[in-house]
């Protein structure tokens, strides 16, 4: 069976359709609003992956033997066939223009036979097969800068580094965010830049950002998670709500049952609406997702929570969730100095104290979370004590703790 | 060309400096070169958000292409007078090729299309994996779809309460650890379930993610309702010569991942043997030989990560199938739970598909609005989910530890004599 897949991959050729020039008028000729099914092609799915494999990747599919990170950002893969491929990893801001992609294409055409790959964490990988090309590619990447001086294609993100921050859309293009995403990421990565292009840390540190609790970025298992939060209950637009929301769905949407149907009189007219038990609101924003007449966003209320110690990999210890260590930091565009400072402090405290191979969460568990708070100089607050579902699992029910500065003998 | 209106964005402009690639510089360079009003307006609106500390995008707006219930997300500005070029600025999710390899011929053509029909802005890629076209007007949605299907052989991805675009790691294309043909599985599932992907019929979203090994580079275990993660059931392959090369300092531990700090000479006892979570390894210093008690190994991959030239996953490979991961909304974040410890993964993956069908049938019948699979698993109980719904045998691998409370929901048929009892008979034995 594996042979069958190998064979299929070898036989898949680059679709000729991509070498045909783009016809900007074709769609208007084909699409007929009066007969929408005419000329409609549906359910064809994505193009077959194997046509985009460079020849050396195709040939060595399933035959890779080992790899070595020859320098930060450059991984050398060796095949059983003796073939060698160097993958050069560069960071991107994820939010990119077509001109940026064209520049990626220029590089890929010049050095990589026109093939290029994106990673799960929004990095780009260029592949070359000989060292001479590798050096030329690295020099080329380093030389490309934006007018403001930032690198277009910083090389790094391998091994014991801080790789690219996976993130969401923020104020650029989302309707529910508490914070911006791209701006915070840019600010944090500017400050952590030296850790992107080096292997100085005890292990890899995965930083992630989500601009609200919906967590499109799935930050909940990251070494350091930057999370946008709301802190004010929703406003309720009584005069509009019944026209734009399904009241039973809104009521059911509240995980704490804090929303009740209500009727109010506005200018002598009865309007169906809802009421929120504000004491019970945990600001998750699920009601706003269901109902546009219940906005939560607020310039004073919104801010950033920091969660740390999560991981995905099964290496040594099982995957784990990130834990909320800072419930609120102020929302400070355009450079978010408090968040940047805090993230750096956590990262560098970890780097200073953790053992080789130890992920941030493993380090915190080994020394004890009380020690983590003390070393990182993070004030512990009642907000870090869970009071949602399964909270009991996090209570300390043993005498295994350390006497840190938090303890005041009574 | 109409007059272009530029906005002062002093706050946003502060993000042009610093070493990390500046999205602001990129967008402005593009806007200037192509005289794109929508990009100038987008930066103008972002400046306003930076000032107000609130988003200026309206809530939702249902738009799409004919016959599909997903793939397009409506987006409208609440500052239509100030920024008319982005008053409608919809998102189109395009299903990416598995593991995100591209050829420049596709990318260049896609750029041309999107310059013509949209903002020229992309998210490469969205969190789920789609190539995201960011920002166009409603009138362009059908033409973009016709362009994608007729000129690119590409299709839309998922959004809303449907199957979301499956995604996978680089797999055997460039990784010696992959125990799965991740792209082949990803492509097969995507093609098999096109209807589920384009036409929402689920209580909420459903995600497949496929990682080739327990390192889980696509974070399947944290993000996917069905996480398919490669593993092996036989012995770790050992090259003793290479192990000795690591011990002798000829090879760099962890493939050179720690190269910029002096951690001292490699110590196999301290760095591998002692860190093994099951303590199933032994380094014989005299014999210069590494022993692994594979029966005790839990395949955490630490030793393989540290000594990639010497150790490799076994040869009898397959997948562990886990289910139920999700972000916190609503009932709290969940990691996926082991459902099938080992499944052979060969096309056409019928065993997996039969399992998926059972989950979907049950969930579509019984799921509440916006209830993820992980939440319904909790609501019905993992034990009932495994036995009654999936028809699988409960095994210790399904739990981290047995329950500590005695509140078992015994079924009537499990108890001799059933539950119907004669009170008079009882009182004969036990006068009240």
mmCIF file of C-alpha atoms in Angstrom, chain A residues 1-2 4-5 14-15 17-28 30-31 36-49 51-54 57 60-70 72 75 77 80 85 87 89 91-102 104-106 108-109 113-120 122-123 125 127 146-154 158-160 164 167-178 180 182-187 189-190 193 196-203 213-218 220-221 249 252-253 255 282 284 286 288-292 297-300 302 311-316 319-321 331-336 351-352 354-357 388-390, chain B residues 11-12 14-23 25-27 29-30 33-34 42-43 45-46 49-60 65-68 73 75 89-91 95-109 111-117 120-128 132-135 140 142-155 168-177 180-185 187 190-191 194-195 198-199 204-205 207 214-223 229 246 252-261 263-264 266 271-272 275 277 298-302 305-306 308-309 312 326-335 346-349 369-370 378 400:
data_model
loop_
_atom_site.group_PDB
_atom_site.id
_atom_site.type_symbol
_atom_site.label_atom_id
_atom_site.label_comp_id
_atom_site.label_asym_id
_atom_site.label_seq_id
_atom_site.Cartn_x
_atom_site.Cartn_y
_atom_site.Cartn_z
ATOM 1 C CA UNK A 1 0.000 0.000 0.000
ATOM 2 C CA UNK A 2 2.805 2.367 0.896
ATOM 3 C CA UNK A 4 1.004 2.478 -4.146
ATOM 4 C CA UNK A 5 1.064 5.900 -2.517
ATOM 5 C CA UNK A 14 2.144 19.782 -11.984
ATOM 6 C CA UNK A 15 -1.250 20.798 -13.353
ATOM 7 C CA UNK A 17 -3.591 24.950 -15.680
ATOM 8 C CA UNK A 18 -1.103 26.984 -13.617
ATOM 9 C CA UNK A 19 1.065 27.789 -16.605
ATOM 10 C CA UNK A 20 -1.906 29.207 -18.495
ATOM 11 C CA UNK A 21 -2.197 32.958 -18.038
ATOM 12 C CA UNK A 22 -4.890 34.273 -15.744
ATOM 13 C CA UNK A 23 -7.948 35.418 -17.661
ATOM 14 C CA UNK A 24 -9.510 38.304 -15.739
ATOM 15 C CA UNK A 25 -12.687 38.198 -17.823
ATOM 16 C CA UNK A 26 -13.435 34.494 -17.865
ATOM 17 C CA UNK A 27 -15.558 34.419 -14.722
ATOM 18 C CA UNK A 28 -17.892 37.117 -15.991
ATOM 19 C CA UNK A 30 -19.072 31.895 -17.356
ATOM 20 C CA UNK A 31 -21.176 33.093 -14.427
ATOM 21 C CA UNK A 36 -26.422 30.204 -11.231
ATOM 22 C CA UNK A 37 -25.839 26.504 -11.905
ATOM 23 C CA UNK A 38 -24.628 27.166 -15.431
ATOM 24 C CA UNK A 39 -20.900 26.413 -15.823
ATOM 25 C CA UNK A 40 -20.645 25.902 -12.069
ATOM 26 C CA UNK A 41 -17.963 23.501 -10.897
ATOM 27 C CA UNK A 42 -18.308 22.385 -7.265
ATOM 28 C CA UNK A 43 -16.835 19.973 -4.760
ATOM 29 C CA UNK A 44 -13.527 19.468 -6.545
ATOM 30 C CA UNK A 45 -11.540 19.889 -3.344
ATOM 31 C CA UNK A 46 -7.929 21.067 -3.149
ATOM 32 C CA UNK A 47 -5.350 20.396 -5.856
ATOM 33 C CA UNK A 48 -3.415 17.158 -5.358
ATOM 34 C CA UNK A 49 -0.532 17.827 -2.991
ATOM 35 C CA UNK A 51 2.222 18.008 -7.840
ATOM 36 C CA UNK A 52 3.813 20.673 -5.631
ATOM 37 C CA UNK A 53 6.563 18.445 -4.251
ATOM 38 C CA UNK A 54 9.971 19.451 -5.621
ATOM 39 C CA UNK A 57 11.090 15.583 -2.183
ATOM 40 C CA UNK A 60 12.744 10.619 -1.504
ATOM 41 C CA UNK A 61 9.184 10.428 -0.203
ATOM 42 C CA UNK A 62 9.168 7.944 2.685
ATOM 43 C CA UNK A 63 12.918 7.400 2.358
ATOM 44 C CA UNK A 64 14.218 10.088 4.700
ATOM 45 C CA UNK A 65 16.788 8.803 7.127
ATOM 46 C CA UNK A 66 17.783 11.622 9.441
ATOM 47 C CA UNK A 67 18.151 15.351 9.823
ATOM 48 C CA UNK A 68 20.494 17.888 11.340
ATOM 49 C CA UNK A 69 20.002 21.564 12.092
ATOM 50 C CA UNK A 70 23.238 22.867 10.596
ATOM 51 C CA UNK A 72 19.516 28.128 13.250
ATOM 52 C CA UNK A 75 17.787 21.860 8.496
ATOM 53 C CA UNK A 77 17.674 16.192 5.618
ATOM 54 C CA UNK A 80 18.472 6.567 2.400
ATOM 55 C CA UNK A 85 17.959 18.558 1.043
ATOM 56 C CA UNK A 87 15.267 23.424 4.278
ATOM 57 C CA UNK A 89 12.997 28.371 7.410
ATOM 58 C CA UNK A 91 9.457 33.896 9.606
ATOM 59 C CA UNK A 92 6.561 35.807 8.074
ATOM 60 C CA UNK A 93 3.899 38.070 9.560
ATOM 61 C CA UNK A 94 1.218 35.719 8.120
ATOM 62 C CA UNK A 95 -0.818 38.745 7.024
ATOM 63 C CA UNK A 96 0.941 39.358 3.710
ATOM 64 C CA UNK A 97 0.319 41.013 0.348
ATOM 65 C CA UNK A 98 0.475 39.555 -3.118
ATOM 66 C CA UNK A 99 3.694 41.497 -3.703
ATOM 67 C CA UNK A 100 5.247 39.750 -0.704
ATOM 68 C CA UNK A 101 4.156 36.402 -2.155
ATOM 69 C CA UNK A 102 5.630 37.429 -5.529
ATOM 70 C CA UNK A 104 8.693 34.613 -2.217
ATOM 71 C CA UNK A 105 8.124 33.318 -5.762
ATOM 72 C CA UNK A 106 11.157 35.223 -7.089
ATOM 73 C CA UNK A 108 11.751 30.115 -5.019
ATOM 74 C CA UNK A 109 12.206 30.443 -8.789
ATOM 75 C CA UNK A 113 13.055 25.310 -8.950
ATOM 76 C CA UNK A 114 9.820 27.155 -8.204
ATOM 77 C CA UNK A 115 8.781 25.124 -5.174
ATOM 78 C CA UNK A 116 8.096 26.490 -1.711
ATOM 79 C CA UNK A 117 6.286 25.430 1.426
ATOM 80 C CA UNK A 118 4.511 27.078 4.346
ATOM 81 C CA UNK A 119 4.576 25.546 7.837
ATOM 82 C CA UNK A 120 1.828 25.236 10.434
ATOM 83 C CA UNK A 122 3.309 30.588 9.364
ATOM 84 C CA UNK A 123 6.944 30.135 8.459
ATOM 85 C CA UNK A 125 10.512 26.877 3.938
ATOM 86 C CA UNK A 127 14.533 23.939 -0.220
ATOM 87 C CA UNK A 146 11.193 46.552 4.072
ATOM 88 C CA UNK A 147 11.549 50.346 3.779
ATOM 89 C CA UNK A 148 11.329 50.725 7.575
ATOM 90 C CA UNK A 149 14.288 48.407 8.025
ATOM 91 C CA UNK A 150 12.590 45.178 9.099
ATOM 92 C CA UNK A 151 13.720 41.906 7.560
ATOM 93 C CA UNK A 152 11.296 40.490 5.044
ATOM 94 C CA UNK A 153 12.545 36.941 5.533
ATOM 95 C CA UNK A 154 14.319 36.421 8.865
ATOM 96 C CA UNK A 158 14.335 25.815 14.485
ATOM 97 C CA UNK A 159 15.484 23.889 17.553
ATOM 98 C CA UNK A 160 15.603 25.526 20.975
ATOM 99 C CA UNK A 164 6.873 32.292 14.816
ATOM 100 C CA UNK A 167 -2.028 34.262 15.892
ATOM 101 C CA UNK A 168 -5.453 35.434 14.926
ATOM 102 C CA UNK A 169 -6.744 38.515 13.087
ATOM 103 C CA UNK A 170 -7.395 41.104 15.771
ATOM 104 C CA UNK A 171 -8.543 44.558 14.805
ATOM 105 C CA UNK A 172 -7.326 44.050 11.228
ATOM 106 C CA UNK A 173 -10.227 41.839 10.260
ATOM 107 C CA UNK A 174 -12.316 40.403 13.101
ATOM 108 C CA UNK A 175 -15.583 41.439 14.715
ATOM 109 C CA UNK A 176 -15.119 39.931 18.203
ATOM 110 C CA UNK A 177 -11.536 40.744 19.245
ATOM 111 C CA UNK A 178 -10.549 42.300 22.539
ATOM 112 C CA UNK A 180 -5.170 43.534 17.985
ATOM 113 C CA UNK A 182 -0.637 41.505 14.175
ATOM 114 C CA UNK A 183 0.543 44.544 16.150
ATOM 115 C CA UNK A 184 1.088 42.616 19.367
ATOM 116 C CA UNK A 185 2.891 39.839 17.492
ATOM 117 C CA UNK A 186 5.142 42.325 15.713
ATOM 118 C CA UNK A 187 5.967 44.031 19.022
ATOM 119 C CA UNK A 189 8.763 39.279 18.009
ATOM 120 C CA UNK A 190 10.795 42.483 17.634
ATOM 121 C CA UNK A 193 14.088 38.500 17.724
ATOM 122 C CA UNK A 196 14.124 33.394 16.802
ATOM 123 C CA UNK A 197 17.467 33.139 15.080
ATOM 124 C CA UNK A 198 19.395 31.239 17.757
ATOM 125 C CA UNK A 199 19.391 28.035 19.786
ATOM 126 C CA UNK A 200 19.967 29.463 23.250
ATOM 127 C CA UNK A 201 16.899 28.227 25.107
ATOM 128 C CA UNK A 202 16.532 24.994 27.111
ATOM 129 C CA UNK A 203 13.924 23.773 24.611
ATOM 130 C CA UNK A 213 -11.657 33.658 24.063
ATOM 131 C CA UNK A 214 -12.863 31.989 20.872
ATOM 132 C CA UNK A 215 -9.170 31.200 20.420
ATOM 133 C CA UNK A 216 -9.101 30.725 16.670
ATOM 134 C CA UNK A 217 -5.380 30.375 17.275
ATOM 135 C CA UNK A 218 -5.827 27.473 19.711
ATOM 136 C CA UNK A 220 -4.517 26.851 24.988
ATOM 137 C CA UNK A 221 -1.551 24.460 24.719
ATOM 138 C CA UNK A 249 -30.403 30.610 21.068
ATOM 139 C CA UNK A 252 -28.929 28.821 25.514
ATOM 140 C CA UNK A 253 -25.570 30.242 24.426
ATOM 141 C CA UNK A 255 -22.615 28.618 29.588
ATOM 142 C CA UNK A 282 -17.451 35.499 32.913
ATOM 143 C CA UNK A 284 -16.633 34.691 27.353
ATOM 144 C CA UNK A 286 -20.447 33.628 23.401
ATOM 145 C CA UNK A 288 -22.168 38.285 21.213
ATOM 146 C CA UNK A 289 -21.222 35.515 18.788
ATOM 147 C CA UNK A 290 -24.904 34.556 18.750
ATOM 148 C CA UNK A 291 -26.340 38.061 18.927
ATOM 149 C CA UNK A 292 -24.974 41.269 17.371
ATOM 150 C CA UNK A 297 -15.811 45.194 23.366
ATOM 151 C CA UNK A 298 -14.744 48.126 25.488
ATOM 152 C CA UNK A 299 -11.628 50.259 25.433
ATOM 153 C CA UNK A 300 -11.334 50.259 29.224
ATOM 154 C CA UNK A 302 -10.474 44.824 27.277
ATOM 155 C CA UNK A 311 2.580 21.987 25.197
ATOM 156 C CA UNK A 312 1.441 19.811 22.305
ATOM 157 C CA UNK A 313 4.208 17.287 21.895
ATOM 158 C CA UNK A 314 4.121 14.012 23.808
ATOM 159 C CA UNK A 315 7.850 14.312 24.447
ATOM 160 C CA UNK A 316 8.797 13.308 28.030
ATOM 161 C CA UNK A 319 0.505 17.418 26.200
ATOM 162 C CA UNK A 320 -0.818 20.000 28.632
ATOM 163 C CA UNK A 321 -2.876 23.152 28.845
ATOM 164 C CA UNK A 331 -4.143 47.035 26.028
ATOM 165 C CA UNK A 332 -1.401 49.375 24.835
ATOM 166 C CA UNK A 333 -1.211 49.952 21.097
ATOM 167 C CA UNK A 334 0.894 50.333 19.088
ATOM 168 C CA UNK A 335 3.721 48.578 20.941
ATOM 169 C CA UNK A 336 2.112 46.905 23.982
ATOM 170 C CA UNK A 351 15.918 30.264 30.021
ATOM 171 C CA UNK A 352 18.008 30.985 33.088
ATOM 172 C CA UNK A 354 15.275 25.384 33.267
ATOM 173 C CA UNK A 355 17.246 22.265 32.447
ATOM 174 C CA UNK A 356 18.202 21.195 28.952
ATOM 175 C CA UNK A 357 15.170 19.744 27.084
ATOM 176 C CA UNK A 388 -15.047 27.113 36.548
ATOM 177 C CA UNK A 389 -15.702 23.476 35.655
ATOM 178 C CA UNK A 390 -13.283 20.883 37.090
ATOM 179 C CA UNK B 11 0.340 55.081 15.564
ATOM 180 C CA UNK B 12 0.210 52.176 13.155
ATOM 181 C CA UNK B 14 5.288 52.820 14.614
ATOM 182 C CA UNK B 15 5.093 49.156 13.631
ATOM 183 C CA UNK B 16 7.338 49.741 10.630
ATOM 184 C CA UNK B 17 10.519 49.687 12.697
ATOM 185 C CA UNK B 18 12.165 46.745 14.431
ATOM 186 C CA UNK B 19 13.645 43.583 12.901
ATOM 187 C CA UNK B 20 10.556 41.350 12.596
ATOM 188 C CA UNK B 21 8.831 41.617 9.182
ATOM 189 C CA UNK B 22 6.487 44.580 9.299
ATOM 190 C CA UNK B 23 3.002 43.919 7.971
ATOM 191 C CA UNK B 25 5.380 48.311 5.602
ATOM 192 C CA UNK B 26 4.305 45.424 3.412
ATOM 193 C CA UNK B 27 0.733 46.668 3.117
ATOM 194 C CA UNK B 29 4.333 49.326 -0.125
ATOM 195 C CA UNK B 30 1.706 47.267 -1.871
ATOM 196 C CA UNK B 33 2.521 50.417 -5.897
ATOM 197 C CA UNK B 34 -0.934 49.256 -6.913
ATOM 198 C CA UNK B 42 -7.710 49.229 6.054
ATOM 199 C CA UNK B 43 -4.681 50.948 7.583
ATOM 200 C CA UNK B 45 -9.353 51.875 10.145
ATOM 201 C CA UNK B 46 -6.600 50.072 12.050
ATOM 202 C CA UNK B 49 -8.831 50.945 16.353
ATOM 203 C CA UNK B 50 -5.424 51.722 17.832
ATOM 204 C CA UNK B 51 -6.863 55.035 19.013
ATOM 205 C CA UNK B 52 -10.224 53.707 20.225
ATOM 206 C CA UNK B 53 -8.903 50.323 21.421
ATOM 207 C CA UNK B 54 -11.937 48.665 19.902
ATOM 208 C CA UNK B 55 -12.564 46.839 16.650
ATOM 209 C CA UNK B 56 -14.410 48.604 13.849
ATOM 210 C CA UNK B 57 -15.704 45.507 12.107
ATOM 211 C CA UNK B 58 -19.408 44.857 12.306
ATOM 212 C CA UNK B 59 -20.877 41.615 13.498
ATOM 213 C CA UNK B 60 -21.109 38.972 10.772
ATOM 214 C CA UNK B 65 -21.494 31.378 -3.151
ATOM 215 C CA UNK B 66 -24.442 29.516 -4.611
ATOM 216 C CA UNK B 67 -24.833 25.966 -3.324
ATOM 217 C CA UNK B 68 -22.245 26.260 -0.559
ATOM 218 C CA UNK B 73 -17.111 34.951 5.884
ATOM 219 C CA UNK B 75 -17.182 41.302 6.969
ATOM 220 C CA UNK B 89 -14.376 43.270 3.061
ATOM 221 C CA UNK B 90 -15.225 39.587 3.022
ATOM 222 C CA UNK B 91 -12.934 36.643 3.689
ATOM 223 C CA UNK B 95 -8.588 24.835 0.639
ATOM 224 C CA UNK B 96 -4.784 24.580 0.732
ATOM 225 C CA UNK B 97 -2.835 21.711 -0.845
ATOM 226 C CA UNK B 98 -2.062 19.174 1.912
ATOM 227 C CA UNK B 99 0.933 20.270 4.028
ATOM 228 C CA UNK B 100 1.122 23.579 2.141
ATOM 229 C CA UNK B 101 3.586 22.936 -0.659
ATOM 230 C CA UNK B 102 3.125 25.225 -3.644
ATOM 231 C CA UNK B 103 4.568 25.914 -7.043
ATOM 232 C CA UNK B 104 5.212 29.520 -7.950
ATOM 233 C CA UNK B 105 3.093 29.173 -11.100
ATOM 234 C CA UNK B 106 0.052 28.689 -8.876
ATOM 235 C CA UNK B 107 1.038 31.422 -6.432
ATOM 236 C CA UNK B 108 1.787 34.046 -9.084
ATOM 237 C CA UNK B 109 -1.504 33.366 -10.801
ATOM 238 C CA UNK B 111 -1.732 36.888 -6.745
ATOM 239 C CA UNK B 112 -2.867 38.191 -10.107
ATOM 240 C CA UNK B 113 -6.404 37.006 -9.511
ATOM 241 C CA UNK B 114 -6.546 38.531 -6.046
ATOM 242 C CA UNK B 115 -5.048 41.862 -7.175
ATOM 243 C CA UNK B 116 -7.832 41.957 -9.737
ATOM 244 C CA UNK B 117 -10.744 40.801 -7.608
ATOM 245 C CA UNK B 120 -4.332 41.733 -2.588
ATOM 246 C CA UNK B 121 -4.069 40.752 1.080
ATOM 247 C CA UNK B 122 -3.791 37.198 2.341
ATOM 248 C CA UNK B 123 -3.507 35.264 5.522
ATOM 249 C CA UNK B 124 -0.980 32.598 4.622
ATOM 250 C CA UNK B 125 -2.485 30.654 6.279
ATOM 251 C CA UNK B 126 -5.570 30.712 8.476
ATOM 252 C CA UNK B 127 -5.310 28.839 11.782
ATOM 253 C CA UNK B 128 -7.149 25.820 10.405
ATOM 254 C CA UNK B 132 -7.147 32.939 3.167
ATOM 255 C CA UNK B 133 -8.069 35.696 0.722
ATOM 256 C CA UNK B 134 -8.682 38.719 2.867
ATOM 257 C CA UNK B 135 -11.090 41.375 1.724
ATOM 258 C CA UNK B 140 -16.773 39.518 -6.481
ATOM 259 C CA UNK B 142 -19.025 34.320 -7.443
ATOM 260 C CA UNK B 143 -16.338 35.498 -9.902
ATOM 261 C CA UNK B 144 -13.620 34.524 -7.424
ATOM 262 C CA UNK B 145 -15.244 31.116 -6.995
ATOM 263 C CA UNK B 146 -15.521 30.672 -10.759
ATOM 264 C CA UNK B 147 -11.882 31.707 -11.147
ATOM 265 C CA UNK B 148 -10.763 29.258 -8.459
ATOM 266 C CA UNK B 149 -12.655 26.322 -9.895
ATOM 267 C CA UNK B 150 -12.084 27.066 -13.602
ATOM 268 C CA UNK B 151 -8.604 28.561 -13.640
ATOM 269 C CA UNK B 152 -6.939 27.033 -10.585
ATOM 270 C CA UNK B 153 -8.653 23.692 -10.000
ATOM 271 C CA UNK B 154 -9.069 24.932 -6.436
ATOM 272 C CA UNK B 155 -12.058 24.942 -4.122
ATOM 273 C CA UNK B 168 -1.645 17.710 8.170
ATOM 274 C CA UNK B 169 2.073 17.905 8.905
ATOM 275 C CA UNK B 170 4.837 17.507 6.304
ATOM 276 C CA UNK B 171 4.814 13.757 6.879
ATOM 277 C CA UNK B 172 6.907 11.364 4.838
ATOM 278 C CA UNK B 173 7.546 14.056 2.250
ATOM 279 C CA UNK B 174 10.383 15.381 4.388
ATOM 280 C CA UNK B 175 10.409 13.719 7.787
ATOM 281 C CA UNK B 176 11.956 10.416 8.772
ATOM 282 C CA UNK B 177 9.691 10.115 11.813
ATOM 283 C CA UNK B 180 1.684 7.969 8.305
ATOM 284 C CA UNK B 181 1.185 9.146 4.751
ATOM 285 C CA UNK B 182 -0.251 12.321 6.223
ATOM 286 C CA UNK B 183 -0.965 14.088 2.927
ATOM 287 C CA UNK B 184 -2.623 11.032 1.427
ATOM 288 C CA UNK B 185 -4.927 10.672 4.445
ATOM 289 C CA UNK B 187 -6.410 14.486 0.800
ATOM 290 C CA UNK B 190 -11.041 16.044 2.222
ATOM 291 C CA UNK B 191 -12.234 14.516 -1.043
ATOM 292 C CA UNK B 194 -16.665 17.361 0.195
ATOM 293 C CA UNK B 195 -20.388 17.544 0.910
ATOM 294 C CA UNK B 198 -19.292 22.720 1.896
ATOM 295 C CA UNK B 199 -22.802 22.234 3.271
ATOM 296 C CA UNK B 204 -21.043 22.888 15.128
ATOM 297 C CA UNK B 205 -17.616 22.732 13.519
ATOM 298 C CA UNK B 207 -11.934 19.303 12.483
ATOM 299 C CA UNK B 214 3.679 11.881 18.634
ATOM 300 C CA UNK B 215 5.613 15.164 18.252
ATOM 301 C CA UNK B 216 2.347 16.308 16.663
ATOM 302 C CA UNK B 217 3.524 19.268 14.573
ATOM 303 C CA UNK B 218 -0.030 20.268 13.518
ATOM 304 C CA UNK B 219 -1.245 20.257 17.126
ATOM 305 C CA UNK B 220 -3.889 17.671 16.280
ATOM 306 C CA UNK B 221 -4.321 16.635 19.895
ATOM 307 C CA UNK B 222 -5.178 20.188 20.956
ATOM 308 C CA UNK B 223 -7.295 21.336 18.029
ATOM 309 C CA UNK B 229 -1.567 10.813 15.088
ATOM 310 C CA UNK B 246 26.479 10.548 20.033
ATOM 311 C CA UNK B 252 25.278 16.721 17.922
ATOM 312 C CA UNK B 253 22.442 15.795 20.291
ATOM 313 C CA UNK B 254 18.926 16.754 19.247
ATOM 314 C CA UNK B 255 20.154 17.355 15.704
ATOM 315 C CA UNK B 256 21.926 20.518 16.842
ATOM 316 C CA UNK B 257 18.859 22.151 18.385
ATOM 317 C CA UNK B 258 20.887 23.458 21.350
ATOM 318 C CA UNK B 259 23.911 24.732 19.462
ATOM 319 C CA UNK B 260 24.101 28.286 20.820
ATOM 320 C CA UNK B 261 24.663 27.468 24.447
ATOM 321 C CA UNK B 263 25.383 22.607 27.931
ATOM 322 C CA UNK B 264 28.585 20.579 28.458
ATOM 323 C CA UNK B 266 26.527 14.993 25.840
ATOM 324 C CA UNK B 271 19.936 13.422 28.834
ATOM 325 C CA UNK B 272 18.217 10.294 27.573
ATOM 326 C CA UNK B 275 14.535 11.540 31.190
ATOM 327 C CA UNK B 277 9.226 8.765 31.256
ATOM 328 C CA UNK B 298 5.114 4.827 25.699
ATOM 329 C CA UNK B 299 6.528 6.305 22.466
ATOM 330 C CA UNK B 300 7.089 9.811 23.802
ATOM 331 C CA UNK B 301 9.865 10.234 21.207
ATOM 332 C CA UNK B 302 12.317 11.995 23.515
ATOM 333 C CA UNK B 305 14.391 13.485 19.161
ATOM 334 C CA UNK B 306 17.742 13.560 20.963
ATOM 335 C CA UNK B 308 17.798 11.147 15.340
ATOM 336 C CA UNK B 309 20.728 9.488 13.560
ATOM 337 C CA UNK B 312 13.834 5.793 14.550
ATOM 338 C CA UNK B 326 -11.341 22.096 21.241
ATOM 339 C CA UNK B 327 -10.579 25.608 22.440
ATOM 340 C CA UNK B 328 -12.347 26.865 25.612
ATOM 341 C CA UNK B 329 -15.684 28.011 24.197
ATOM 342 C CA UNK B 330 -17.896 26.783 25.871
ATOM 343 C CA UNK B 331 -17.239 24.153 28.459
ATOM 344 C CA UNK B 332 -13.510 24.796 28.733
ATOM 345 C CA UNK B 333 -10.578 23.678 26.600
ATOM 346 C CA UNK B 334 -10.225 19.988 25.918
ATOM 347 C CA UNK B 335 -7.456 17.804 24.583
ATOM 348 C CA UNK B 346 -4.220 2.124 4.432
ATOM 349 C CA UNK B 347 -6.338 3.518 1.641
ATOM 350 C CA UNK B 348 -9.287 3.746 1.436
ATOM 351 C CA UNK B 349 -9.213 4.058 5.260
ATOM 352 C CA UNK B 369 -26.640 23.799 18.807
ATOM 353 C CA UNK B 370 -22.922 24.687 18.948
ATOM 354 C CA UNK B 378 -18.531 14.512 28.213
ATOM 355 C CA UNK B 400 -5.425 8.171 32.557
#
